[in-house]
Short mmCIF file of C-alpha atoms in Angstrom, two decimals:
data_model
loop_
_atom_site.label_atom_id
_atom_site.label_comp_id
_atom_site.label_asym_id
_atom_site.label_seq_id
_atom_site.Cartn_x
_atom_site.Cartn_y
_atom_site.Cartn_z
CA MET D 34 -9.57 -8.99 19.08
CA LEU D 35 -12.09 -7.28 16.82
CA PRO D 36 -15.36 -8.96 15.87
CA ASN D 37 -15.65 -10.32 12.34
CA VAL D 38 -19.04 -8.70 11.88
CA MET D 39 -19.35 -5.00 12.58
CA LYS D 40 -22.19 -3.83 14.76
CA SER D 41 -25.40 -2.96 13.01
CA GLY D 42 -26.87 0.47 13.29
CA ASP D 43 -23.64 2.45 13.01
CA SER D 44 -23.25 2.81 9.23
CA LEU D 45 -24.34 6.41 9.02
CA SER D 46 -22.35 7.29 12.11
CA ARG D 47 -19.22 5.73 10.66
CA ALA D 48 -19.62 7.84 7.52
CA MET D 49 -18.05 10.63 9.55
CA GLY D 50 -16.34 8.39 12.05
CA GLY D 51 -18.37 9.54 15.04
CA SER D 52 -21.09 8.32 17.36
CA ALA D 53 -24.81 8.77 16.86
CA SER D 54 -24.82 11.63 19.35
CA LEU D 55 -22.13 13.38 17.37
CA TRP D 56 -24.24 12.97 14.25
CA LEU D 57 -27.28 14.42 15.95
CA GLY D 58 -25.27 17.39 17.13
CA LEU D 59 -23.81 18.01 13.72
CA CYS D 60 -27.17 17.73 12.00
CA LEU D 61 -28.82 20.13 14.44
CA THR D 62 -25.91 22.54 14.17
CA HIS D 63 -26.25 22.63 10.40
CA SER D 64 -30.07 22.60 10.43
CA CYS D 65 -30.02 19.25 8.71
CA VAL D 66 -33.38 17.49 9.05
CA LEU D 67 -32.58 13.87 9.89
CA PRO D 68 -34.99 12.96 12.69
CA PHE D 69 -33.84 9.69 14.25
CA ALA D 70 -32.41 8.53 10.92
CA PHE D 71 -29.11 7.37 12.29
CA TRP D 72 -30.66 5.33 15.07
CA ASN D 73 -32.21 2.88 12.62
CA VAL D 74 -30.15 3.16 9.46
CA ASN D 75 -29.58 -0.59 9.14
CA ASN D 76 -33.32 -1.26 8.98
CA ASP D 77 -35.75 -0.56 6.18
CA ILE D 78 -37.87 2.49 6.76
CA LYS D 79 -41.33 1.23 7.69
CA GLY D 80 -44.67 2.76 6.96
CA GLU D 81 -47.66 2.65 9.27
CA ASN D 82 -48.63 -0.83 8.05
CA GLY D 83 -45.12 -2.17 8.55
CA SER D 84 -44.24 -2.26 4.86
CA PRO D 85 -41.23 -0.38 3.50
CA THR D 86 -42.00 3.14 2.43
CA GLN D 87 -41.32 4.16 -1.12
CA PHE D 88 -38.26 6.33 -1.58
CA ASN D 89 -39.14 9.73 -2.94
CA THR D 90 -38.01 9.63 -6.56
CA ARG D 91 -38.71 13.30 -7.18
CA PRO D 92 -35.57 15.36 -7.79
CA LEU D 93 -33.98 16.32 -4.48
CA PRO D 94 -32.80 19.88 -3.94
CA PRO D 95 -29.23 20.34 -5.15
CA LEU D 96 -26.50 20.11 -2.57
CA THR D 97 -24.57 23.23 -1.81
CA PRO D 98 -20.91 22.54 -2.52
CA THR D 99 -18.25 23.85 -0.18
CA THR D 100 -16.06 24.49 -3.20
CA SER D 101 -17.65 24.47 -6.64
CA HIS D 102 -16.64 21.85 -9.15
CA ILE D 103 -13.75 20.42 -7.13
CA MET D 104 -13.44 16.78 -8.04
CA GLY D 105 -13.76 14.11 -5.39
CA GLY D 106 -13.28 10.65 -6.85
CA LYS D 107 -11.88 10.55 -10.37
CA ALA D 108 -13.75 7.62 -11.89
CA LEU D 109 -16.47 9.78 -13.47
CA LYS D 110 -15.29 11.85 -16.41
CA HIS D 111 -18.40 13.21 -18.10
CA CYS D 112 -20.31 15.05 -15.41
CA ILE D 113 -19.86 17.86 -12.92
CA LEU D 114 -18.89 16.71 -9.45
CA ARG D 115 -18.37 18.68 -6.28
CA ARG D 116 -17.40 18.41 -2.64
CA ILE D 117 -20.04 18.73 0.07
CA ASN D 118 -19.85 19.73 3.71
CA ALA D 119 -20.22 17.35 6.65
CA ALA D 120 -23.90 17.95 7.34
CA GLU D 121 -24.88 17.55 3.71
CA TYR D 122 -22.76 14.42 3.57
CA ALA D 123 -24.72 12.95 6.49
CA SER D 124 -28.05 13.61 4.80
CA PHE D 125 -26.79 12.34 1.45
CA THR D 126 -25.37 9.16 3.03
CA PHE D 127 -28.73 8.39 4.61
CA ARG D 128 -30.52 8.72 1.28
CA VAL D 129 -27.98 6.52 -0.49
CA LEU D 130 -28.09 3.79 2.16
CA THR D 131 -31.88 3.76 2.02
CA ILE D 132 -31.65 2.80 -1.64
CA VAL D 133 -28.69 0.44 -1.51
CA ARG D 134 -30.09 -1.61 1.38
CA ARG D 135 -32.97 -2.64 -0.85
CA HIS D 136 -30.52 -4.45 -3.09
CA TYR D 137 -27.86 -6.07 -0.86
CA VAL D 138 -27.78 -8.14 2.32
CA HIS D 139 -24.61 -6.50 3.65
CA VAL D 140 -24.13 -2.75 3.31
CA ASP D 141 -21.78 -0.50 5.26
CA VAL D 142 -19.84 2.75 5.02
CA PRO D 143 -16.18 2.72 6.14
CA HIS D 144 -15.17 5.05 8.96
CA SER D 145 -13.93 8.52 8.09
CA PHE D 146 -12.60 11.31 10.29
CA PRO D 147 -15.19 13.17 12.40
CA THR D 148 -13.14 16.34 11.95
CA LYS D 149 -13.32 16.15 8.17
CA LEU D 150 -15.04 19.31 6.96
CA ASP D 151 -15.97 18.22 3.46
CA HIS D 152 -16.11 15.12 1.29
CA GLY D 153 -15.41 14.36 -2.35
CA ASP D 154 -17.20 11.03 -2.67
CA LEU D 155 -19.01 8.31 -0.72
CA ASP D 156 -17.74 4.73 -0.46
CA VAL D 157 -20.31 2.03 0.25
CA VAL D 158 -19.16 -1.58 0.74
CA VAL D 159 -21.73 -4.14 -0.38
CA SER D 160 -22.02 -7.92 -0.49
CA VAL D 161 -24.61 -10.60 -1.35
CA PRO D 162 -27.23 -9.20 -3.72
CA LEU D 163 -30.79 -9.89 -2.62
CA THR D 164 -32.40 -12.79 -4.43
CA ASP D 165 -35.06 -10.78 -6.20
CA VAL D 166 -33.61 -9.58 -9.51
CA PRO D 167 -34.89 -6.16 -10.53
CA ALA D 168 -36.60 -5.89 -13.89
CA ARG D 169 -34.43 -4.37 -16.57
CA VAL D 170 -34.51 -0.60 -16.40
CA ASP D 171 -33.88 1.47 -19.51
CA LEU D 172 -31.92 4.48 -18.34
CA PRO D 173 -32.46 7.83 -20.05
CA SER D 174 -30.57 8.21 -23.31
CA ASP D 175 -28.43 11.04 -21.94
CA VAL D 176 -26.94 8.89 -19.14
CA VAL D 177 -23.27 8.15 -19.82
CA ILE D 178 -22.61 4.43 -19.28
CA ARG D 179 -19.09 3.01 -19.21
CA GLY D 180 -18.76 -0.72 -18.74
CA LYS D 181 -21.40 -3.44 -18.65
CA LEU D 182 -24.30 -2.89 -16.25
CA VAL D 183 -26.32 -5.75 -14.81
CA PRO D 184 -30.05 -5.18 -14.10
CA ARG D 185 -29.43 -4.43 -10.41
CA THR D 186 -26.87 -1.76 -11.25
CA ARG D 187 -29.27 -0.18 -13.73
CA ALA D 188 -32.00 -0.15 -11.11
CA ILE D 189 -29.73 1.57 -8.58
CA ALA D 190 -28.57 4.09 -11.18
CA ASN D 191 -32.20 4.86 -11.94
CA GLU D 192 -33.00 5.39 -8.25
CA PHE D 193 -29.90 7.57 -7.89
CA GLN D 194 -31.02 9.52 -10.98
CA SER D 195 -27.44 9.16 -12.17
CA LYS D 196 -26.07 11.12 -15.10
CA GLU D 197 -23.05 8.80 -15.40
CA VAL D 198 -22.24 5.24 -14.33
CA PHE D 199 -18.86 3.54 -14.56
CA ALA D 200 -18.53 -0.21 -13.96
CA ASN D 201 -14.88 -0.99 -13.20
CA GLY D 202 -14.61 -4.55 -11.91
CA PRO D 203 -15.86 -4.76 -8.32
CA VAL D 204 -16.32 -0.98 -8.07
CA ILE D 205 -19.36 0.70 -9.61
CA SER D 206 -19.26 4.50 -9.58
CA PHE D 207 -22.46 6.53 -9.85
CA GLU D 208 -23.13 10.22 -10.18
CA SER D 209 -25.94 11.35 -7.90
CA GLU D 210 -26.76 14.97 -7.13
CA GLN D 211 -23.39 16.00 -8.61
CA PHE D 212 -21.62 13.73 -6.15
CA GLN D 213 -19.78 10.44 -6.70
CA VAL D 214 -20.96 7.23 -5.00
CA ASP D 215 -18.73 4.14 -5.22
CA LEU D 216 -20.33 0.76 -4.57
CA ILE D 217 -17.51 -1.62 -3.67
CA HIS D 218 -18.49 -5.27 -4.11
CA VAL D 219 -16.74 -7.84 -1.92
CA ARG D 220 -17.28 -11.47 -0.98
CA PRO D 221 -19.33 -11.98 2.22
CA GLU D 222 -16.40 -13.53 4.09
CA GLU D 223 -14.34 -10.41 3.32
CA PHE D 224 -17.02 -7.86 4.15
CA ALA D 225 -15.93 -6.89 7.67
CA PHE D 226 -12.25 -6.79 6.76
CA ALA D 227 -12.91 -4.70 3.65
CA CYS D 228 -14.84 -2.14 5.71
CA ALA D 229 -11.95 -2.00 8.17
CA TYR D 230 -9.31 -1.75 5.46
CA LEU D 231 -11.08 1.16 3.78
CA SER D 232 -11.63 3.06 7.06
CA TRP D 233 -9.72 6.09 8.28
CA GLY D 234 -8.44 7.28 4.93
CA ASP D 235 -5.24 5.58 3.83
CA LEU D 236 -4.55 3.76 7.10
CA GLY D 237 -5.15 0.40 5.45
CA ASN D 238 -2.74 1.23 2.64
CA MET D 239 -0.07 2.29 5.12
CA ILE D 240 -0.38 -0.86 7.21
CA GLY D 241 -0.30 -2.76 3.93
CA ILE D 242 3.15 -1.38 3.18
CA VAL D 243 4.40 -2.42 6.63
CA ALA D 244 3.02 -5.90 5.97
CA ASN D 245 4.66 -5.84 2.55
CA ARG D 246 8.07 -5.21 4.08
CA LEU D 247 7.43 -8.16 6.42
CA GLY D 248 6.70 -10.45 3.47
CA MET D 249 2.90 -10.49 3.72
CA SER D 250 -0.09 -8.79 2.15
CA TYR D 251 -2.65 -6.82 4.14
CA GLY D 252 -5.59 -5.75 2.03
CA SER D 253 -9.34 -5.78 1.66
CA GLU D 254 -9.34 -9.60 1.66
CA GLY D 255 -7.41 -9.98 4.92
CA LEU D 256 -3.87 -10.86 5.95
CA ALA D 257 -2.21 -13.35 3.63
CA ILE D 258 1.04 -14.77 2.31
CA ARG D 259 1.69 -15.32 -1.35
CA VAL D 260 3.53 -18.48 -2.30
CA PHE D 261 6.33 -17.78 -4.75
CA SER D 262 8.15 -20.06 -7.14
CA PRO D 263 11.41 -21.24 -5.54
CA ARG D 264 12.88 -21.52 -9.03
CA HIS D 265 11.86 -18.10 -10.30
CA GLY D 266 11.93 -15.90 -7.21
CA ASN D 267 9.13 -13.38 -6.89
CA SER D 268 8.36 -13.51 -10.61
CA GLY D 269 6.24 -16.63 -10.25
CA ARG D 270 3.25 -16.77 -7.88
CA THR D 271 2.03 -20.26 -7.20
CA GLY D 272 -0.68 -19.60 -4.63
CA ARG D 273 -1.98 -17.53 -1.76
CA VAL D 274 -2.35 -18.64 1.85
CA GLU D 275 -5.01 -16.74 3.78
CA LEU D 276 -3.76 -16.17 7.33
CA THR D 277 -6.73 -14.44 8.96
CA ALA D 278 -9.83 -12.43 8.08
CA ASP D 279 -10.04 -11.08 11.64
CA VAL D 280 -8.94 -7.45 11.73
CA GLY D 281 -7.80 -7.58 15.35
CA GLU D 282 -5.68 -10.69 14.81
CA ALA D 283 -4.09 -9.17 11.73
CA LEU D 284 -3.24 -5.89 13.45
CA GLU D 285 -1.84 -7.56 16.54
CA PHE D 286 0.32 -9.88 14.45
CA LEU D 287 1.72 -6.91 12.53
CA GLY D 288 2.67 -5.26 15.81
CA TYR D 289 -0.28 -2.89 16.26
CA ASN D 290 -2.64 -2.31 19.17
CA ALA D 291 -6.04 -3.50 18.00
CA GLU D 292 -7.83 -1.91 20.96
CA ARG D 293 -6.43 1.47 19.95
CA TRP D 294 -7.69 0.88 16.40
CA LYS D 295 -11.19 0.18 17.69
CA ARG D 296 -11.30 3.56 19.43
CA GLY D 297 -10.99 5.26 16.06
CA PHE D 298 -9.09 8.34 14.93
CA GLU D 299 -10.00 12.01 15.02
CA ASN D 300 -7.77 13.11 12.15
CA ARG D 301 -4.98 11.95 9.89
CA GLU D 302 -2.29 12.98 12.37
CA ASP D 303 -3.75 10.37 14.76
CA VAL D 304 -3.43 7.81 11.97
CA PHE D 305 0.17 8.80 11.28
CA ALA D 306 1.06 8.37 14.95
CA TYR D 307 -0.64 4.97 14.97
CA VAL D 308 1.28 3.73 11.94
CA VAL D 309 4.67 4.61 13.43
CA SER D 310 3.67 3.03 16.77
CA GLY D 311 3.82 -0.45 15.28
CA ALA D 312 6.33 -2.84 16.84
CA TYR D 313 7.84 -3.62 13.44
CA PHE D 314 7.55 -0.18 11.85
CA GLU D 315 10.74 1.34 10.46
CA PRO D 316 10.97 4.62 8.50
CA TRP D 317 12.91 2.92 5.69
CA MET D 318 9.81 0.89 4.86
CA PHE D 319 8.30 4.03 3.32
CA LEU D 320 11.30 5.13 1.28
CA ARG D 321 10.06 5.37 -2.29
CA ARG D 322 13.06 3.48 -3.56
CA ASN D 323 12.03 0.53 -1.37
CA MET D 324 8.50 0.38 -2.77
CA ASN D 325 7.30 -1.49 -5.82
CA ASN D 326 5.66 0.43 -8.64
CA ARG D 327 2.14 -0.23 -7.37
CA ASN D 328 2.83 1.45 -4.05
CA ARG D 329 4.68 4.33 -5.71
CA ARG D 330 1.70 4.93 -7.98
CA ARG D 331 -0.62 4.76 -4.97
CA ILE D 332 1.28 7.54 -3.22
CA ARG D 333 0.95 9.83 -6.23
CA LYS D 334 -2.82 9.37 -6.23
CA ARG D 335 -3.42 9.74 -2.49
CA PRO D 336 -2.85 13.16 -0.86
CA MET D 337 -3.07 11.69 2.66
CA PHE D 338 -0.35 9.19 1.81
CA ASP D 339 1.88 11.95 0.49
CA ALA D 340 1.22 13.94 3.67
CA PHE D 341 2.31 10.92 5.70
CA LEU D 342 5.67 10.95 3.92
CA GLY D 343 6.03 14.59 4.94
CA TYR D 344 5.21 13.58 8.52
CA LEU D 345 7.97 10.97 8.40
CA ARG D 346 10.47 13.49 7.05
CA GLY D 347 9.75 15.73 10.02
CA ARG D 348 9.72 13.01 12.66
CA PHE D 349 12.65 10.93 11.40
CA PRO D 350 14.93 13.44 9.63
CA ASP D 351 18.07 11.42 10.32
CA GLU D 352 16.62 8.15 9.04
CA GLY D 353 15.47 9.31 5.62
CA GLY D 354 11.83 8.73 6.51
CA GLY D 355 9.68 9.20 3.41
CA GLU D 356 12.38 11.02 1.48
CA ARG D 357 11.07 13.45 -1.11
CA ASP D 358 11.03 12.23 -4.69
CA GLU D 359 11.74 15.36 -6.69
CA THR D 360 11.47 13.51 -9.99
CA HIS D 361 7.73 12.83 -10.08
CA GLU D 362 5.50 15.69 -11.13
CA GLU D 363 2.21 13.84 -11.27
CA SER D 364 -0.42 15.43 -9.06
CA ALA D 365 -1.44 13.52 -5.98
CA GLU D 366 -5.04 14.14 -6.99
CA SER D 367 -4.74 12.38 -10.34
CA GLY D 368 -6.05 8.96 -11.27
CA GLU D 369 -9.11 6.88 -10.55
CA LYS D 370 -9.79 4.90 -7.46
CA ASN D 371 -8.78 1.41 -8.46
CA ASP D 372 -7.10 -0.08 -5.43
CA TYR D 373 -10.07 -1.42 -3.46
CA ASN D 374 -8.91 -4.92 -4.26
CA ASP D 375 -5.29 -4.06 -3.91
CA ASP D 376 -4.16 -6.37 -1.20
CA GLY D 377 -0.94 -4.78 -0.05
CA ASP D 378 1.21 -6.67 -2.56
CA ASP D 379 4.12 -8.45 -0.92
CA GLY D 380 6.97 -7.39 -3.12
CA ASP D 381 6.49 -8.60 -6.69
CA ASP D 382 4.39 -6.11 -8.56
CA ASP D 383 6.32 -5.41 -11.71
CA SER D 384 9.26 -6.36 -13.88
CA ARG D 385 11.55 -4.01 -12.02
CA ASP D 386 10.89 -5.89 -8.78
CA ALA D 387 10.06 -9.25 -10.30
CA HIS D 388 13.34 -11.00 -9.64
CA HIS D 389 14.00 -9.61 -6.17
CA GLU D 390 14.31 -12.46 -3.71
CA LEU D 391 12.55 -12.31 -0.37
CA THR D 392 14.75 -10.68 2.25
CA PRO D 393 15.86 -12.44 5.45
CA LEU D 394 13.45 -10.17 7.37
CA GLN D 395 10.56 -11.23 5.14
CA LEU D 396 11.45 -14.91 5.37
CA GLN D 397 11.60 -14.63 9.17
CA HIS D 398 8.16 -13.04 9.51
CA ARG D 399 6.57 -15.32 6.90
CA ALA D 400 7.73 -18.33 8.91
CA ARG D 401 6.39 -16.69 12.08
CA ALA D 402 3.03 -16.10 10.38
CA LEU D 403 2.68 -19.66 9.11
CA GLU D 404 3.36 -20.98 12.60
CA ARG D 405 1.14 -18.45 14.38
CA PHE D 406 -1.89 -19.16 12.17
CA GLY D 407 -1.22 -22.87 11.68
CA LYS D 408 -0.78 -22.64 7.91
CA GLN D 409 2.45 -24.63 7.40
CA VAL D 410 0.65 -27.63 5.87
CA GLU D 411 -1.34 -25.48 3.44
CA TYR D 412 1.79 -23.58 2.43
CA GLN D 413 3.74 -26.79 1.86
CA ALA D 414 0.89 -28.19 -0.23
CA TYR D 415 1.24 -25.24 -2.60
CA MET D 416 4.97 -25.83 -2.82
CA ASN D 417 4.48 -29.55 -3.50
CA ARG D 418 1.96 -28.84 -6.25
CA TYR D 419 4.32 -26.36 -7.80
CA GLU D 420 7.26 -28.77 -7.79
CA ARG D 421 5.08 -31.51 -9.24
CA GLY D 422 3.90 -29.16 -11.98
CA ILE D 423 7.49 -28.31 -12.90
CA LEU D 424 8.43 -31.99 -13.14
CA VAL D 425 5.37 -32.76 -15.27
CA LYS D 426 6.24 -29.93 -17.64
CA GLU D 427 9.86 -31.04 -17.93
CA ARG D 428 8.77 -34.56 -18.88
CA TRP D 429 5.95 -33.49 -21.13
CA THR D 430 7.48 -30.67 -23.20
CA PRO D 431 9.93 -32.83 -25.25
CA ALA D 432 7.04 -34.98 -26.49
CA VAL D 433 5.08 -31.94 -27.67
CA ARG D 434 8.12 -30.51 -29.40
CA ASN D 435 8.83 -33.83 -31.09
CA ILE D 436 5.29 -34.25 -32.44
CA GLN D 437 5.44 -30.72 -33.86
CA GLU D 438 8.73 -31.38 -35.63
CA THR D 439 8.15 -34.96 -36.84
CA ARG D 440 4.43 -34.89 -37.65
CA GLY D 441 3.99 -31.27 -38.66
CA LEU D 442 1.23 -30.45 -36.18
CA LYS D 443 0.75 -26.83 -35.17
CA ASP D 444 -1.78 -24.30 -33.94
CA LYS D 445 -5.36 -25.60 -33.70
CA ALA D 446 -4.54 -29.11 -34.94
CA LEU D 447 -1.80 -29.45 -32.33
CA GLY D 448 -4.15 -28.32 -29.58
CA GLN D 449 -6.84 -30.79 -30.60
CA PHE D 450 -4.36 -33.66 -30.75
CA ILE D 451 -2.90 -32.90 -27.31
CA ALA D 452 -6.37 -32.63 -25.76
CA THR D 453 -7.44 -36.05 -27.07
CA TYR D 454 -4.11 -37.63 -26.20
CA ARG D 455 -4.27 -36.42 -22.62
CA GLU D 456 -7.83 -37.64 -22.32
CA THR D 457 -6.69 -41.21 -23.05
CA LYS D 458 -4.43 -41.10 -19.98
CA VAL D 459 -7.04 -39.96 -17.48
CA GLY D 460 -8.48 -42.74 -15.33
CA LYS D 461 -12.09 -43.72 -15.97
CA GLU D 462 -14.60 -45.66 -13.92
CA GLY D 463 -14.34 -49.40 -14.61
CA ASN D 464 -10.82 -49.46 -16.00
CA GLY D 465 -9.13 -50.09 -12.69
CA GLU D 466 -7.50 -46.65 -12.65
CA ALA D 467 -10.40 -44.41 -11.74
CA GLY D 468 -9.27 -41.07 -10.37
CA ARG D 469 -5.92 -41.09 -12.15
CA THR D 470 -5.04 -37.62 -13.43
CA TRP D 471 -2.96 -36.61 -16.39
CA GLU D 472 -0.20 -35.55 -14.02
CA ASP D 473 -0.34 -38.95 -12.30
CA TRP D 474 0.25 -40.69 -15.62
CA VAL D 475 3.17 -38.45 -16.59
CA MET D 476 4.89 -38.94 -13.23
CA ALA D 477 4.43 -42.74 -13.52
CA GLN D 478 6.54 -42.85 -16.69
CA GLU D 479 10.17 -43.82 -16.32
CA SER D 480 11.47 -41.03 -18.54
CA ALA D 481 10.56 -38.26 -20.96
CA GLU D 482 11.61 -40.55 -23.83
CA ASN D 483 8.81 -42.96 -22.91
CA ILE D 484 6.27 -40.17 -23.32
CA VAL D 485 7.80 -39.15 -26.65
CA ARG D 486 7.47 -42.71 -28.00
CA ASP D 487 3.96 -43.18 -26.62
CA MET D 488 2.73 -39.96 -28.20
CA VAL D 489 4.14 -40.93 -31.60
CA VAL D 490 2.44 -44.33 -31.40
CA HIS D 491 -0.86 -42.66 -30.52
CA PHE D 492 -0.55 -40.27 -33.45
CA ASP D 493 0.30 -42.97 -35.98
CA SER D 494 -2.12 -45.63 -34.79
CA VAL D 495 -5.10 -43.55 -33.66
CA TRP D 496 -5.02 -39.91 -34.71
CA ARG D 497 -3.86 -40.43 -38.28
CA LEU D 498 -6.39 -43.23 -38.85
CA ARG D 499 -9.15 -40.86 -37.78
CA GLY D 500 -8.20 -38.68 -40.72
CA GLU D 501 -7.64 -35.67 -38.50
#
């Protein structure tokens, strides 16, 4: 079982997936001056008097790209970006973390492969902004800003000396030294799982598809089950039951060896072998025709994912593993990173898939998950609330339709009338029915006709007299 909180002091090491000694060796090999940096990366850099040193805001020397002007991440559109080699990436990561740790309580870099020769961007997972709010910073007029920036983001952009910033939901992308930095904001309870999910390239995405075929979602928020409408199949989501936020528990439940995961992976071939080692893995799970649109789009954007399909074709030629889709011509490099919050959707992403019922295999594993994690009561509570909501709507809708037709209410006037009418049915302190909800009142009526008559009486005797 993996710990919920990752060890401190290994952020810079995990940036290349290796140990501190590996980092030291790499930095010395490439003449990269990082004396003792990785031993204390989780702590503020202290001056002689114990106070944090000021980060040097003078322009840093430009990084030497391994290949000029090759794009890494695709979120930034209005600046030159490049790939950098492993040693430069180590130095750059240290400088970035020095800045970011001044602004957030939790900061970490997901694992990447130690054999990776160059990098196109840097992902930094962050959570819980520090309480001190930076003063508003006016960025230079030539900085390209896309999206709304809060003061903290502006302060970081200023320290990064960014030429472009893109705020896209929980992901903020910055240009710094012609390199892309993505700050990925997550809730504190999801921090460890998000770091794990984003580690080792597309491993999290791949395990997410296995979970998907078992009727669950495995994503940056943990392992979960969505609750679907029994009346509308997968087209209606009624809730989400969180199974576990412990990476080890999630992996073991999905049929994977968590201890092997903790040892890490040297390269993507190690990851491919790990994915197919799962107790519930089947090659058909990765057939494009068995994926929803979200996962098909993900493959087109992720070269490692596409390489995995090639691996499956070679390893399982007789089982159609990852069959080639000759129809799509979109480059695997295209598109922005926008799937940090993608939680391994469990089968209902779009209209094409919307009415597909859960398969017997999915129903079997969902039941196993609810029992294993003790979530049957929570799941049933969602189902009960859904059924109650359907009954309330069935009883309530005829009354609304009747008041529209017989009293001519519509649009804003109809909305105002319904709001005040519902308010009269909610229990108040001192009237003997404190705590009664609108739904309670509807369900207490003998029939929909009773509600129709009551609403008409309210309109004629109260609403009309108010001159509304």
